[in-house]
């Protein structure tokens, strides 16, 4: 800091109009140095960056930085990586942020814990709007020690990091309604939000809710920002459900600023198909999912921002999905950071200003048939596709360019050209589908949505009686219906993961556990529930 001259009046400011930290447009930081002196000897010294900025949020106009609206196009980041686990080196942390900047994102959700100082410094320098949060992932009733721990962590997070101008949100909870909601939960979240405001009144407080949290829930009215973690088309529902979900929320809670704090699907780059479908774990379905889901989010002008889950694959000891154990593979980049999946380049086309062109499907080398479909991602206005050196077709458009009927020869050289940008891949024509492209443990997807099409909904879900259309938390709370579920569906009801979905309907929980039940079982359980009247 520049010192005020000794003769200057006490009221004189050393800096009348500070230069603002303005995100990626101008991530300007100052530095404050404090020294402890004994005579002329420096005994200790601390030097910290800081910056000046203002942030605001409202339901209609979204997020604003220094008074100007900024749509947050973000990703979430877990810090672990292959070989190093939870102890990446400073150079590897820098590599993570180089990838994030190459992607073109302007925001990052630092999930779900405090990150090293280097991370916040990198956010400051890169102009990334940061959501910093504490690991408040469940809030059981009657456990004051959990809440006290959350208060301590939130206090330390803020006091240690409030000088970072990039941090615009203090996240106070993530999916705490796993076991259902209760009155103490609302009180504790309000207290955490107020604590954050007391320690730092200049930032926004935020909460990330499960999809199952009702629009009317008090959890949507306790923080400045509300985000939902939603996975339509993967864990439940259909890809077409995003826009209706947003519309209903805006109609029910018109004054609540809404964002999307998580969305994504698992993908293993070795799996491929011409007919992508839910739970096939292919690169092609991950691309289809993100193209569809993000388009719905972009079309909603009231959303303050979105965060892809996740930038990188990360470890998760309890998972065994898509042929991969102990890992969440929803990342746009692999756990070792060595491979950027095709969906990464979709977002680069949406967000990056650096000209590029990218041919998707490069790992789907062996293809059947006389022709195939080729997808190209680019942020340029037109793309030309060359097949074995000859121009096949040229298209104008935005982000996604799809070329149908591209002829395959025994060995086919494809080149995409967009302005001065070039990208080339090689494909091979084969007589049969390569079995290496099929996931050995393919999920069943959203089977339950098709189970009841042949029956009348009024018969399945009679008014005044229980059914699989009721929330599982409500069914377990009534001893009559809880007994039915314990007897008929013990493998589902006693699954700890199912019990974390208390706000979801039993139908959705069964959908999530579709491998464990049959249609006949579900219909029989529904009939027994229909015989139990709801309390007056």
Short mmCIF file of C-alpha atoms in Angstrom, two decimals:
data_model
loop_
_atom_site.label_atom_id
_atom_site.label_comp_id
_atom_site.label_asym_id
_atom_site.label_seq_id
_atom_site.Cartn_x
_atom_site.Cartn_y
_atom_site.Cartn_z
CA UNK A 1 0.00 0.00 0.00
CA UNK A 2 1.10 3.58 -0.57
CA UNK A 3 1.50 5.48 2.67
CA UNK A 4 -0.17 8.82 3.36
CA UNK A 5 2.51 11.48 3.84
CA UNK A 6 3.06 12.39 7.48
CA UNK A 7 1.98 15.96 6.90
CA UNK A 8 -1.26 14.98 5.17
CA UNK A 9 -4.53 15.68 7.02
CA UNK A 10 -5.94 12.67 8.83
CA UNK A 11 -9.03 12.73 6.64
CA UNK A 12 -7.06 12.56 3.36
CA UNK A 13 -7.45 9.27 1.51
CA UNK A 14 -4.40 7.70 -0.07
CA UNK A 15 -6.56 6.42 -2.91
CA UNK A 16 -9.64 8.38 -3.95
CA UNK A 17 -10.90 6.21 -6.81
CA UNK A 18 -9.54 2.65 -6.74
CA UNK A 19 -9.22 0.60 -9.88
CA UNK A 20 -11.79 -2.18 -9.68
CA UNK A 21 -11.32 -5.93 -9.86
CA UNK A 22 -13.58 -6.54 -12.83
CA UNK A 23 -13.47 -10.25 -13.53
CA UNK A 24 -11.87 -11.42 -16.75
CA UNK A 25 -12.23 -7.94 -18.26
CA UNK A 26 -9.70 -6.51 -15.77
CA UNK A 27 -8.69 -8.71 -12.80
CA UNK A 28 -6.83 -5.87 -11.10
CA UNK A 29 -5.44 -6.51 -7.63
CA UNK A 30 -3.55 -4.42 -5.12
CA UNK A 31 -1.19 -5.81 -2.52
CA UNK A 32 -1.06 -4.95 1.14
CA UNK A 33 2.14 -5.60 3.08
CA UNK A 34 2.33 -5.48 6.88
CA UNK A 35 5.71 -5.62 8.63
CA UNK A 36 6.55 -6.09 12.27
CA UNK A 37 9.61 -3.95 13.07
CA UNK A 38 12.02 -3.84 15.95
CA UNK A 39 13.96 -0.71 15.19
CA UNK A 40 15.00 -1.12 11.57
CA UNK A 41 14.83 -4.92 11.72
CA UNK A 42 11.91 -6.70 10.05
CA UNK A 43 10.82 -9.45 12.46
CA UNK A 44 7.87 -10.70 10.45
CA UNK A 45 6.00 -9.80 7.28
CA UNK A 46 2.70 -10.66 5.64
CA UNK A 47 1.77 -9.67 2.08
CA UNK A 48 -1.71 -10.28 0.71
CA UNK A 49 -3.48 -9.41 -2.54
CA UNK A 50 -6.80 -7.61 -2.38
CA UNK A 51 -9.16 -5.86 -4.73
CA UNK A 52 -12.21 -3.61 -4.94
CA UNK A 53 -15.47 -4.78 -6.48
CA UNK A 54 -19.20 -4.89 -5.81
CA UNK A 55 -21.60 -7.76 -6.41
CA UNK A 56 -25.38 -7.99 -6.46
CA UNK A 57 -28.06 -10.49 -7.37
CA UNK A 58 -31.77 -10.42 -8.13
CA UNK A 59 -34.32 -12.80 -9.54
CA UNK A 60 -34.93 -10.92 -12.79
CA UNK A 61 -31.49 -9.62 -13.78
CA UNK A 62 -29.24 -12.27 -12.26
CA UNK A 63 -25.69 -11.62 -11.08
CA UNK A 64 -24.00 -8.24 -11.48
CA UNK A 65 -20.32 -7.42 -11.01
CA UNK A 66 -19.61 -3.72 -10.40
CA UNK A 67 -23.14 -2.89 -11.48
CA UNK A 68 -22.97 -4.73 -14.82
CA UNK A 69 -24.79 -7.98 -15.44
CA UNK A 70 -22.52 -11.01 -15.84
CA UNK A 71 -23.97 -14.42 -16.70
CA UNK A 72 -21.85 -16.95 -14.82
CA UNK A 73 -20.72 -19.80 -17.08
CA UNK A 74 -18.97 -22.03 -14.61
CA UNK A 75 -17.65 -25.44 -13.68
CA UNK A 76 -17.23 -27.13 -10.32
CA UNK A 77 -13.77 -28.31 -9.29
CA UNK A 78 -12.66 -31.10 -7.00
CA UNK A 79 -8.94 -30.90 -6.33
CA UNK A 80 -7.87 -34.57 -6.26
CA UNK A 81 -6.18 -36.32 -9.15
CA UNK A 82 -4.79 -39.70 -10.09
CA UNK A 83 -1.53 -40.68 -8.32
CA UNK A 84 -1.44 -37.58 -6.10
CA UNK A 85 -4.86 -38.08 -4.54
CA UNK A 86 -5.73 -35.06 -2.39
CA UNK A 87 -2.18 -33.64 -2.43
CA UNK A 88 -1.61 -32.14 -5.89
CA UNK A 89 1.54 -30.10 -6.32
CA UNK A 90 1.42 -26.32 -6.90
CA UNK A 91 2.39 -26.96 -10.54
CA UNK A 92 -0.55 -29.35 -10.91
CA UNK A 93 -2.94 -26.81 -9.40
CA UNK A 94 -1.70 -24.30 -11.98
CA UNK A 95 -2.31 -26.90 -14.69
CA UNK A 96 -5.91 -27.27 -13.50
CA UNK A 97 -6.48 -23.54 -13.84
CA UNK A 98 -4.79 -23.41 -17.23
CA UNK A 99 -7.32 -26.01 -18.40
CA UNK A 100 -10.18 -24.03 -16.85
CA UNK A 101 -9.06 -20.86 -18.61
CA UNK A 102 -8.63 -22.70 -21.92
CA UNK A 103 -12.24 -23.86 -21.56
CA UNK A 104 -13.36 -20.23 -21.35
CA UNK A 105 -15.38 -20.47 -18.12
CA UNK A 106 -15.76 -17.24 -16.17
CA UNK A 107 -16.73 -18.83 -12.84
CA UNK A 108 -15.76 -21.78 -10.65
CA UNK A 109 -17.51 -23.53 -7.79
CA UNK A 110 -14.84 -24.70 -5.32
CA UNK A 111 -16.48 -27.89 -4.12
CA UNK A 112 -17.11 -28.82 -1.27
CA UNK A 113 -14.47 -27.57 1.17
CA UNK A 114 -11.83 -24.92 1.67
CA UNK A 115 -9.12 -24.96 -1.01
CA UNK A 116 -5.46 -23.87 -0.72
CA UNK A 117 -4.58 -20.18 -0.85
CA UNK A 118 -2.98 -20.78 -4.24
CA UNK A 119 -6.41 -21.60 -5.67
CA UNK A 120 -7.96 -18.32 -4.55
CA UNK A 121 -4.88 -16.43 -5.78
CA UNK A 122 -5.30 -18.04 -9.19
CA UNK A 123 -8.99 -17.10 -9.24
CA UNK A 124 -8.04 -13.50 -8.42
CA UNK A 125 -5.44 -13.35 -11.19
CA UNK A 126 -7.58 -15.04 -13.83
CA UNK A 127 -10.68 -12.95 -13.11
CA UNK A 128 -12.78 -15.98 -12.20
CA UNK A 129 -15.88 -15.43 -10.08
CA UNK A 130 -15.58 -17.98 -7.27
CA UNK A 131 -18.17 -19.74 -5.13
CA UNK A 132 -16.30 -20.83 -1.95
CA UNK A 133 -18.10 -23.19 0.40
CA UNK A 134 -17.91 -25.32 3.51
CA UNK A 135 -18.53 -29.11 3.63
CA UNK A 136 -22.01 -28.83 5.11
CA UNK A 137 -23.38 -31.81 3.17
CA UNK A 138 -25.96 -33.16 5.62
CA UNK A 139 -27.70 -31.66 8.60
CA UNK A 140 -29.31 -34.35 10.77
CA UNK A 141 -31.82 -33.18 13.35
CA UNK A 142 -30.56 -32.90 16.91
CA UNK A 143 -26.83 -32.99 16.12
CA UNK A 144 -25.57 -29.63 17.37
CA UNK A 145 -21.94 -30.71 17.01
CA UNK A 146 -22.32 -30.89 13.22
CA UNK A 147 -23.73 -27.37 13.11
CA UNK A 148 -21.07 -26.00 15.45
CA UNK A 149 -18.41 -27.51 13.21
CA UNK A 150 -20.03 -25.79 10.24
CA UNK A 151 -19.93 -22.45 12.06
CA UNK A 152 -16.25 -22.90 12.82
CA UNK A 153 -15.39 -23.85 9.25
CA UNK A 154 -17.41 -20.97 7.80
CA UNK A 155 -15.73 -18.51 10.16
CA UNK A 156 -12.27 -19.75 9.24
CA UNK A 157 -13.07 -19.81 5.52
CA UNK A 158 -14.22 -16.20 5.53
CA UNK A 159 -11.60 -14.72 7.86
CA UNK A 160 -8.79 -16.40 5.95
CA UNK A 161 -10.06 -15.51 2.47
CA UNK A 162 -12.23 -12.38 2.50
CA UNK A 163 -9.39 -10.34 1.03
CA UNK A 164 -9.74 -12.26 -2.28
CA UNK A 165 -11.87 -10.18 -4.66
CA UNK A 166 -12.69 -13.24 -6.78
CA UNK A 167 -14.81 -14.79 -4.03
CA UNK A 168 -18.32 -13.50 -4.64
CA UNK A 169 -20.33 -16.26 -2.91
CA UNK A 170 -19.98 -17.92 0.48
CA UNK A 171 -21.70 -21.31 0.17
CA UNK A 172 -23.25 -22.37 3.48
CA UNK A 173 -24.80 -25.72 2.52
CA UNK A 174 -24.90 -28.38 -0.19
CA UNK A 175 -27.73 -30.93 -0.40
CA UNK A 176 -28.39 -30.86 3.34
CA UNK A 177 -31.94 -32.17 2.86
CA UNK A 178 -30.67 -35.66 2.05
CA UNK A 179 -32.57 -37.12 5.01
CA UNK A 180 -35.52 -34.77 4.69
CA UNK A 181 -36.17 -31.29 6.05
CA UNK A 182 -36.87 -30.15 9.62
CA UNK A 183 -37.44 -26.87 11.44
CA UNK A 184 -34.01 -26.86 13.09
CA UNK A 185 -32.44 -27.09 9.62
CA UNK A 186 -34.05 -23.82 8.56
CA UNK A 187 -32.89 -22.10 11.76
CA UNK A 188 -29.32 -23.33 11.36
CA UNK A 189 -29.07 -22.32 7.68
CA UNK A 190 -30.39 -18.86 8.57
CA UNK A 191 -27.78 -18.62 11.34
CA UNK A 192 -24.98 -19.65 8.98
CA UNK A 193 -26.09 -17.11 6.39
CA UNK A 194 -26.27 -14.38 9.04
CA UNK A 195 -22.84 -15.37 10.34
CA UNK A 196 -21.39 -14.99 6.86
CA UNK A 197 -23.03 -11.58 6.52
CA UNK A 198 -21.64 -10.50 9.90
CA UNK A 199 -18.11 -11.54 8.97
CA UNK A 200 -18.35 -10.19 5.42
CA UNK A 201 -21.39 -8.06 4.50
CA UNK A 202 -19.99 -7.36 1.01
CA UNK A 203 -20.46 -10.87 -0.43
CA UNK A 204 -23.45 -13.02 -1.30
CA UNK A 205 -24.44 -16.14 0.58
CA UNK A 206 -25.44 -19.23 -1.37
CA UNK A 207 -27.04 -22.65 -0.99
CA UNK A 208 -27.07 -25.67 -3.31
CA UNK A 209 -30.25 -27.73 -2.99
CA UNK A 210 -31.19 -31.22 -4.04
CA UNK A 211 -33.68 -31.47 -6.90
CA UNK A 212 -36.15 -32.98 -4.42
CA UNK A 213 -36.34 -29.78 -2.33
CA UNK A 214 -39.81 -28.36 -3.09
CA UNK A 215 -40.07 -24.90 -4.58
CA UNK A 216 -41.99 -23.84 -1.49
CA UNK A 217 -39.28 -25.04 0.90
CA UNK A 218 -37.90 -22.53 3.37
CA UNK A 219 -34.43 -23.52 2.14
CA UNK A 220 -35.08 -21.32 -0.90
CA UNK A 221 -35.54 -18.17 1.19
CA UNK A 222 -32.58 -18.15 3.60
CA UNK A 223 -29.63 -17.14 1.38
CA UNK A 224 -29.00 -14.51 -1.28
CA UNK A 225 -28.40 -17.08 -4.02
CA UNK A 226 -30.18 -20.39 -4.54
CA UNK A 227 -28.77 -23.13 -6.74
CA UNK A 228 -30.25 -26.49 -7.60
CA UNK A 229 -28.28 -29.66 -8.31
CA UNK A 230 -30.35 -31.24 -11.07
CA UNK A 231 -29.75 -34.31 -13.22
CA UNK A 232 -32.75 -34.70 -15.51
CA UNK A 233 -32.12 -37.33 -18.13
CA UNK A 234 -29.59 -39.18 -15.98
CA UNK A 235 -30.78 -40.01 -12.46
CA UNK A 236 -34.43 -39.14 -13.08
CA UNK A 237 -36.76 -37.58 -15.60
CA UNK A 238 -36.00 -36.68 -19.18
CA UNK A 239 -33.63 -34.25 -20.86
CA UNK A 240 -36.67 -32.21 -21.86
CA UNK A 241 -37.51 -31.52 -18.18
CA UNK A 242 -35.05 -28.65 -17.60
CA UNK A 243 -37.07 -25.84 -19.15
CA UNK A 244 -40.35 -26.83 -17.40
CA UNK A 245 -38.49 -27.09 -14.08
CA UNK A 246 -37.15 -23.54 -14.44
CA UNK A 247 -40.55 -22.22 -15.50
CA UNK A 248 -42.28 -23.78 -12.49
CA UNK A 249 -39.66 -22.44 -10.08
CA UNK A 250 -39.89 -18.91 -11.47
CA UNK A 251 -43.68 -19.05 -11.25
CA UNK A 252 -43.70 -20.41 -7.70
CA UNK A 253 -40.81 -18.26 -6.35
CA UNK A 254 -40.65 -15.14 -8.56
CA UNK A 255 -38.44 -13.23 -6.11
CA UNK A 256 -35.81 -15.98 -5.62
CA UNK A 257 -32.61 -15.75 -7.72
CA UNK A 258 -32.13 -19.23 -9.24
CA UNK A 259 -29.00 -20.85 -10.62
CA UNK A 260 -27.85 -24.39 -11.42
CA UNK A 261 -25.03 -25.49 -9.14
CA UNK A 262 -24.64 -29.02 -10.54
CA UNK A 263 -25.59 -30.94 -13.67
CA UNK A 264 -23.82 -33.64 -15.67
CA UNK A 265 -23.50 -37.33 -16.60
CA UNK A 266 -20.84 -40.00 -16.26
CA UNK A 267 -18.72 -40.75 -19.30
CA UNK A 268 -15.82 -43.10 -19.99
CA UNK A 269 -13.95 -42.07 -23.16
CA UNK A 270 -13.50 -45.68 -24.31
CA UNK A 271 -17.28 -46.21 -24.84
CA UNK A 272 -18.96 -45.15 -28.10
CA UNK A 273 -22.18 -45.59 -30.06
CA UNK A 274 -24.17 -44.30 -33.01
CA UNK A 275 -27.33 -44.31 -30.87
CA UNK A 276 -26.49 -42.57 -27.56
CA UNK A 277 -28.83 -43.30 -24.64
CA UNK A 278 -28.99 -42.70 -20.91
CA UNK A 279 -26.61 -44.87 -18.87
CA UNK A 280 -24.54 -46.09 -21.83
CA UNK A 281 -21.60 -44.01 -20.45
CA UNK A 282 -20.47 -43.05 -23.95
CA UNK A 283 -18.81 -39.84 -25.03
CA UNK A 284 -21.65 -39.42 -27.48
CA UNK A 285 -24.32 -39.38 -24.77
CA UNK A 286 -22.32 -36.99 -22.60
CA UNK A 287 -22.19 -34.62 -25.57
CA UNK A 288 -25.90 -35.00 -26.31
CA UNK A 289 -26.76 -34.41 -22.65
CA UNK A 290 -24.73 -31.22 -22.32
CA UNK A 291 -25.83 -29.81 -25.66
CA UNK A 292 -29.47 -30.30 -24.64
CA UNK A 293 -29.31 -29.33 -20.97
CA UNK A 294 -27.11 -26.27 -21.41
CA UNK A 295 -29.22 -25.01 -24.31
CA UNK A 296 -32.24 -25.01 -21.97
CA UNK A 297 -30.24 -23.13 -19.34
CA UNK A 298 -28.99 -20.56 -21.82
CA UNK A 299 -32.53 -19.99 -23.03
CA UNK A 300 -33.64 -19.01 -19.53
CA UNK A 301 -32.62 -15.38 -19.15
CA UNK A 302 -33.44 -15.30 -15.43
CA UNK A 303 -30.85 -17.85 -14.32
CA UNK A 304 -27.92 -16.10 -12.62
CA UNK A 305 -25.48 -18.83 -13.64
CA UNK A 306 -24.65 -22.50 -14.10
CA UNK A 307 -21.87 -24.85 -12.95
CA UNK A 308 -21.06 -28.07 -14.82
CA UNK A 309 -20.48 -31.03 -12.53
CA UNK A 310 -17.52 -31.50 -12.84
CA UNK A 311 -14.46 -30.09 -14.59
CA UNK A 312 -12.45 -33.22 -13.72
CA UNK A 313 -13.29 -36.82 -12.91
CA UNK A 314 -12.69 -37.35 -9.19
CA UNK A 315 -12.43 -40.14 -6.64
CA UNK A 316 -15.50 -41.41 -4.79
CA UNK A 317 -15.02 -44.55 -2.73
CA UNK A 318 -18.68 -45.64 -2.75
CA UNK A 319 -19.18 -45.56 -6.52
CA UNK A 320 -19.20 -48.49 -8.92
CA UNK A 321 -20.76 -47.23 -12.13
CA UNK A 322 -20.12 -47.56 -15.83
CA UNK A 323 -17.42 -50.17 -15.33
CA UNK A 324 -15.33 -47.82 -13.17
CA UNK A 325 -14.96 -48.33 -9.43
CA UNK A 326 -14.35 -45.62 -6.82
CA UNK A 327 -14.60 -42.74 -9.27
CA UNK A 328 -17.13 -40.18 -10.40
CA UNK A 329 -16.68 -39.86 -14.17
CA UNK A 330 -18.85 -36.80 -14.80
CA UNK A 331 -15.77 -34.71 -15.52
CA UNK A 332 -15.13 -32.95 -18.81
CA UNK A 333 -11.50 -33.99 -18.30
CA UNK A 334 -10.14 -37.30 -17.04
CA UNK A 335 -8.84 -37.81 -13.50
CA UNK A 336 -5.20 -37.69 -14.64
CA UNK A 337 -5.88 -34.51 -16.70
CA UNK A 338 -4.43 -36.27 -19.75
CA UNK A 339 -7.58 -36.33 -21.88
CA UNK A 340 -10.21 -33.72 -22.59
CA UNK A 341 -13.47 -35.46 -23.41
CA UNK A 342 -15.48 -34.38 -26.44
CA UNK A 343 -18.01 -32.48 -24.27
CA UNK A 344 -15.17 -30.24 -23.07
CA UNK A 345 -14.96 -28.79 -26.56
CA UNK A 346 -18.69 -28.11 -26.67
CA UNK A 347 -18.27 -25.72 -23.75
CA UNK A 348 -15.11 -24.29 -25.26
CA UNK A 349 -17.18 -23.51 -28.36
CA UNK A 350 -19.78 -21.81 -26.16
CA UNK A 351 -17.42 -19.84 -23.94
CA UNK A 352 -13.95 -19.38 -25.40
CA UNK A 353 -12.98 -16.44 -27.60
CA UNK A 354 -9.81 -18.15 -28.85
CA UNK A 355 -10.53 -19.47 -32.39
CA UNK A 356 -10.54 -23.25 -32.66
CA UNK A 357 -12.16 -26.21 -34.43
CA UNK A 358 -12.50 -29.72 -33.03
CA UNK A 359 -13.64 -33.00 -34.60
CA UNK A 360 -15.61 -35.04 -32.06
CA UNK A 361 -15.59 -38.83 -32.08
CA UNK A 362 -11.85 -39.23 -32.55
CA UNK A 363 -11.76 -42.15 -30.10
CA UNK A 364 -14.63 -43.81 -31.99
CA UNK A 365 -12.17 -44.90 -34.66
CA UNK A 366 -13.69 -48.19 -35.80
CA UNK A 367 -17.10 -47.66 -37.39
CA UNK A 368 -19.54 -49.83 -39.28
CA UNK A 369 -21.42 -49.03 -42.48
CA UNK A 370 -20.82 -47.13 -45.66
CA UNK A 371 -21.38 -43.72 -44.06
CA UNK A 372 -21.34 -42.08 -40.65
CA UNK A 373 -22.29 -38.85 -38.89
CA UNK A 374 -19.56 -36.40 -37.95
CA UNK A 375 -19.90 -33.69 -35.30
CA UNK A 376 -17.64 -30.65 -35.13
CA UNK A 377 -17.35 -28.08 -32.34
CA UNK A 378 -16.12 -24.59 -33.11
CA UNK A 379 -16.58 -20.98 -32.05
CA UNK A 380 -16.19 -19.85 -35.66
CA UNK A 381 -19.17 -18.93 -37.88
CA UNK A 382 -18.59 -21.63 -40.48
CA UNK A 383 -16.93 -25.03 -40.74
CA UNK A 384 -15.87 -27.00 -43.81
CA UNK A 385 -15.41 -30.79 -43.67
CA UNK A 386 -12.92 -32.48 -45.99
CA UNK A 387 -13.00 -36.25 -46.60
CA UNK A 388 -9.76 -37.76 -47.88
CA UNK A 389 -8.69 -34.34 -49.08
CA UNK A 390 -11.93 -33.47 -50.89
CA UNK A 391 -14.47 -30.91 -49.69
CA UNK A 392 -17.55 -32.79 -48.46
CA UNK A 393 -19.69 -29.92 -47.19
CA UNK A 394 -19.56 -26.52 -45.50
CA UNK A 395 -21.95 -25.26 -42.83
CA UNK A 396 -22.66 -22.01 -41.07
CA UNK A 397 -23.96 -22.01 -37.54
CA UNK A 398 -22.99 -21.79 -33.86
CA UNK A 399 -20.96 -24.16 -31.68
CA UNK A 400 -22.26 -27.51 -33.01
CA UNK A 401 -21.89 -28.51 -36.67
CA UNK A 402 -23.29 -31.90 -37.66
CA UNK A 403 -22.48 -33.54 -40.99
CA UNK A 404 -24.66 -36.53 -41.93
CA UNK A 405 -23.90 -39.19 -44.53
CA UNK A 406 -20.12 -38.80 -44.45
CA UNK A 407 -18.73 -41.68 -46.59
CA UNK A 408 -16.42 -44.22 -44.97
CA UNK A 409 -13.63 -45.98 -46.80
CA UNK A 410 -11.29 -48.59 -45.35
CA UNK A 411 -9.27 -45.73 -43.90
CA UNK A 412 -10.86 -42.29 -43.91
CA UNK A 413 -9.02 -39.03 -43.25
CA UNK A 414 -11.30 -36.27 -42.01
CA UNK A 415 -10.27 -32.65 -41.67
CA UNK A 416 -12.36 -29.79 -40.31
CA UNK A 417 -11.45 -26.24 -41.32
CA UNK A 418 -12.75 -23.06 -39.73
CA UNK A 419 -10.92 -19.92 -40.82
CA UNK A 420 -7.26 -20.57 -40.10
CA UNK A 421 -8.07 -23.44 -37.69
CA UNK A 422 -7.58 -27.09 -38.64
CA UNK A 423 -8.26 -30.43 -36.98
CA UNK A 424 -7.71 -33.90 -38.45
CA UNK A 425 -8.69 -37.43 -37.39
CA UNK A 426 -8.54 -40.90 -38.94
CA UNK A 427 -11.41 -43.42 -38.98
CA UNK A 428 -11.47 -47.11 -39.97
CA UNK A 429 -14.36 -48.96 -41.57
CA UNK A 430 -15.07 -52.32 -39.92
CA UNK A 431 -17.62 -55.06 -40.53
CA UNK A 432 -18.87 -55.40 -36.96
CA UNK A 433 -19.23 -53.14 -33.92
CA UNK A 434 -16.08 -53.11 -31.81
CA UNK A 435 -17.06 -54.76 -28.48
CA UNK A 436 -14.53 -52.58 -26.66
CA UNK A 437 -16.91 -49.65 -27.19
CA UNK A 438 -19.68 -51.23 -25.06
CA UNK A 439 -19.84 -50.65 -21.32
CA UNK A 440 -19.84 -54.02 -19.50
CA UNK A 441 -22.15 -52.67 -16.77
CA UNK A 442 -24.63 -50.56 -18.65
CA UNK A 443 -27.29 -48.94 -16.46
CA UNK A 444 -30.99 -49.27 -17.16
CA UNK A 445 -31.72 -45.58 -17.33
CA UNK A 446 -35.17 -44.10 -16.70
CA UNK A 447 -37.19 -47.30 -16.98
CA UNK A 448 -39.91 -46.37 -14.50
CA UNK A 449 -41.23 -43.52 -16.64
CA UNK A 450 -42.45 -46.11 -19.14
CA UNK A 451 -43.87 -48.67 -16.69
CA UNK A 452 -47.37 -47.25 -16.35
CA UNK A 453 -48.22 -45.95 -19.80
CA UNK A 454 -50.81 -48.62 -20.36
CA UNK A 455 -52.78 -47.80 -17.20
CA UNK A 456 -54.93 -44.87 -16.18
CA UNK A 457 -53.20 -42.49 -13.78
CA UNK A 458 -56.40 -42.09 -11.74
CA UNK A 459 -56.35 -45.82 -10.98
CA UNK A 460 -52.68 -45.81 -10.04
CA UNK A 461 -52.72 -42.64 -7.96
CA UNK A 462 -56.20 -42.30 -6.36
CA UNK A 463 -56.88 -39.09 -4.44
CA UNK A 464 -56.83 -39.38 -0.67
CA UNK A 465 -54.74 -42.57 -0.66
CA UNK A 466 -51.05 -43.28 -0.77
CA UNK A 467 -49.17 -44.39 -3.90
CA UNK A 468 -45.68 -44.58 -5.33
CA UNK A 469 -46.30 -41.00 -6.46
CA UNK A 470 -45.83 -39.81 -2.86
CA UNK A 471 -42.50 -38.74 -1.39
CA UNK A 472 -40.54 -41.55 0.17
CA UNK A 473 -39.95 -39.47 3.30
CA UNK A 474 -43.73 -39.14 3.76
CA UNK A 475 -44.24 -42.86 3.21
CA UNK A 476 -41.56 -43.80 5.73
CA UNK A 477 -42.99 -41.36 8.28
CA UNK A 478 -46.34 -43.18 8.34
CA UNK A 479 -45.96 -46.50 10.18
CA UNK A 480 -48.63 -48.16 7.98
CA UNK A 481 -46.92 -47.43 4.68
CA UNK A 482 -43.43 -47.83 6.14
CA UNK A 483 -44.32 -51.41 7.07
CA UNK A 484 -45.42 -52.11 3.49
CA UNK A 485 -42.17 -50.79 2.06
CA UNK A 486 -40.02 -52.61 4.62
CA UNK A 487 -41.71 -55.90 3.71
CA UNK A 488 -42.04 -55.50 -0.06
CA UNK A 489 -38.96 -53.46 -1.00
CA UNK A 490 -36.32 -54.02 1.69
CA UNK A 491 -33.43 -53.91 -0.80
CA UNK A 492 -34.52 -50.43 -1.85
CA UNK A 493 -35.87 -48.92 1.36
CA UNK A 494 -32.94 -50.10 3.48
CA UNK A 495 -30.39 -48.84 0.99
CA UNK A 496 -28.77 -45.81 2.68
CA UNK A 497 -28.63 -44.02 -0.64
CA UNK A 498 -32.39 -44.40 -1.13
CA UNK A 499 -33.03 -42.91 2.29
CA UNK A 500 -31.12 -39.79 1.27
CA UNK A 501 -33.85 -39.09 -1.27
CA UNK A 502 -36.61 -38.36 1.27
CA UNK A 503 -37.96 -35.47 -0.77
CA UNK A 504 -38.30 -37.53 -3.96
CA UNK A 505 -41.33 -39.59 -4.87
CA UNK A 506 -41.06 -43.33 -4.40
CA UNK A 507 -41.48 -43.62 -8.16
CA UNK A 508 -38.28 -41.61 -8.68
CA UNK A 509 -36.41 -43.60 -6.04
CA UNK A 510 -37.46 -46.83 -7.74
CA UNK A 511 -36.34 -45.36 -11.05
CA UNK A 512 -32.94 -44.72 -9.52
CA UNK A 513 -32.86 -48.35 -8.27
CA UNK A 514 -34.40 -49.83 -11.41
CA UNK A 515 -32.05 -52.82 -11.42
CA UNK A 516 -33.35 -53.99 -8.02
CA UNK A 517 -37.09 -54.22 -8.75
CA UNK A 518 -39.45 -55.52 -11.42
CA UNK A 519 -42.56 -53.94 -12.90
CA UNK A 520 -44.72 -56.56 -11.19
CA UNK A 521 -43.23 -55.71 -7.78
CA UNK A 522 -43.85 -52.02 -8.27
CA UNK A 523 -47.45 -52.49 -9.35
CA UNK A 524 -48.11 -54.77 -6.37
CA UNK A 525 -46.59 -52.28 -3.92
CA UNK A 526 -48.59 -49.45 -5.46
CA UNK A 527 -51.82 -51.45 -5.05
CA UNK A 528 -51.08 -52.03 -1.35
CA UNK A 529 -50.30 -48.34 -0.83
CA UNK A 530 -53.57 -47.40 -2.57
CA UNK A 531 -55.43 -49.27 0.17
CA UNK A 532 -54.05 -46.96 2.88
CA UNK A 533 -55.96 -43.66 3.28
CA UNK A 534 -53.97 -40.54 4.04
CA UNK A 535 -54.58 -38.77 7.37
CA UNK A 536 -57.35 -36.17 7.28
#
